[in-house]
Amino acid sequence: ATLLMLLWARAWAAEPVLPVLEDAPPVGYLPEALAAGAEGVVGLELIVSAEGAVQAARVVVSSGRADLDAAAENAVATYRFR
């Protein structure tokens, strides 16, 4: 079973810049989803601060499973960009 997160990131700055992913801690798979053999792709839109922190995440492409979508949103909260 695999979970793939597609990320769209947007930085709000005086001049638009494309954030570069600097740190993405490993994402654990939900035990319930793993046991069920659930897989999915989640597309997320991120708002990234000038300091590189994720300020907000929004599902733009659902996996079809609310639990996987929520896990993806929670996982990216710890990501850091530059």
Coordinates of C-alpha atoms in Angstrom, one line a residue:
A1 CA 0.0 0.0 0.0
T2 CA 1.3 3.4 -0.8
L3 CA 0.3 7.0 -0.2
L4 CA 1.5 9.7 -2.6
M5 CA 1.0 13.3 -1.8
L6 CA 1.2 15.8 -4.6
L7 CA 2.1 19.3 -3.3
W8 CA 1.3 22.7 -4.7
A9 CA 3.0 25.4 -2.6
R10 CA 2.5 29.1 -2.8
A11 CA 4.6 31.7 -0.9
W12 CA 3.1 35.1 -0.1
A13 CA 6.0 37.5 -0.5
A14 CA 6.6 40.9 -2.1
E15 CA 7.9 39.0 -5.1
P16 CA 6.4 35.6 -5.8
V17 CA 8.9 32.7 -5.3
L18 CA 8.4 29.0 -5.7
P19 CA 9.2 27.4 -2.3
V20 CA 11.7 24.6 -2.3
L21 CA 11.1 21.6 0.0
E22 CA 13.9 21.5 2.6
D23 CA 12.7 19.0 5.3
A24 CA 9.9 16.4 5.0
P25 CA 9.9 14.0 7.9
P26 CA 8.8 10.4 6.9
V27 CA 5.1 9.9 6.8
G28 CA 3.7 6.8 8.7
Y29 CA 0.9 5.0 7.0
L30 CA -2.4 4.8 8.9
P31 CA -2.6 1.3 10.5
E32 CA -6.3 1.1 9.7
A33 CA -5.7 2.0 6.0
L34 CA -2.7 -0.4 5.8
A35 CA -4.8 -3.2 7.2
A36 CA -7.6 -2.5 4.7
G37 CA -5.1 -2.3 1.8
A38 CA -6.2 1.2 1.1
E39 CA -4.1 3.3 -1.3
G40 CA -4.6 6.8 -2.7
V41 CA -3.1 9.9 -4.1
V42 CA -3.8 13.2 -2.3
G43 CA -3.2 16.6 -4.0
L44 CA -2.6 19.4 -1.6
E45 CA -2.3 23.2 -2.0
L46 CA -0.1 24.7 0.6
I47 CA 0.4 28.3 1.9
V48 CA 4.0 28.7 3.0
S49 CA 5.2 31.6 5.1
A50 CA 8.3 33.6 4.2
E51 CA 10.1 31.6 7.0
G52 CA 9.3 28.3 5.2
A53 CA 6.5 27.0 7.5
V54 CA 3.3 25.6 6.2
Q55 CA 0.6 27.9 7.3
A56 CA -2.3 26.1 5.7
A57 CA -3.0 23.0 3.6
R58 CA -6.1 22.2 1.5
V59 CA -7.0 19.1 -0.3
V60 CA -7.4 19.9 -4.0
V61 CA -7.4 16.2 -5.2
S62 CA -8.9 13.7 -2.9
S63 CA -7.8 10.1 -2.5
G64 CA -11.4 9.2 -2.1
R65 CA -10.8 8.4 1.6
A66 CA -11.3 11.1 4.2
D67 CA -8.8 9.4 6.5
L68 CA -6.0 9.4 3.9
D69 CA -6.8 13.0 3.0
A70 CA -6.6 14.1 6.6
A71 CA -3.4 12.2 7.2
A72 CA -1.8 14.0 4.3
E73 CA -2.9 17.4 5.5
N74 CA -1.5 16.6 9.0
A75 CA 1.8 15.3 7.6
V76 CA 2.6 18.4 5.6
A77 CA 2.1 20.6 8.7
T78 CA 5.7 19.6 9.7
Y79 CA 7.3 20.2 6.3
R80 CA 9.8 23.1 6.0
F81 CA 10.5 25.1 2.9
R82 CA 13.1 27.7 1.9

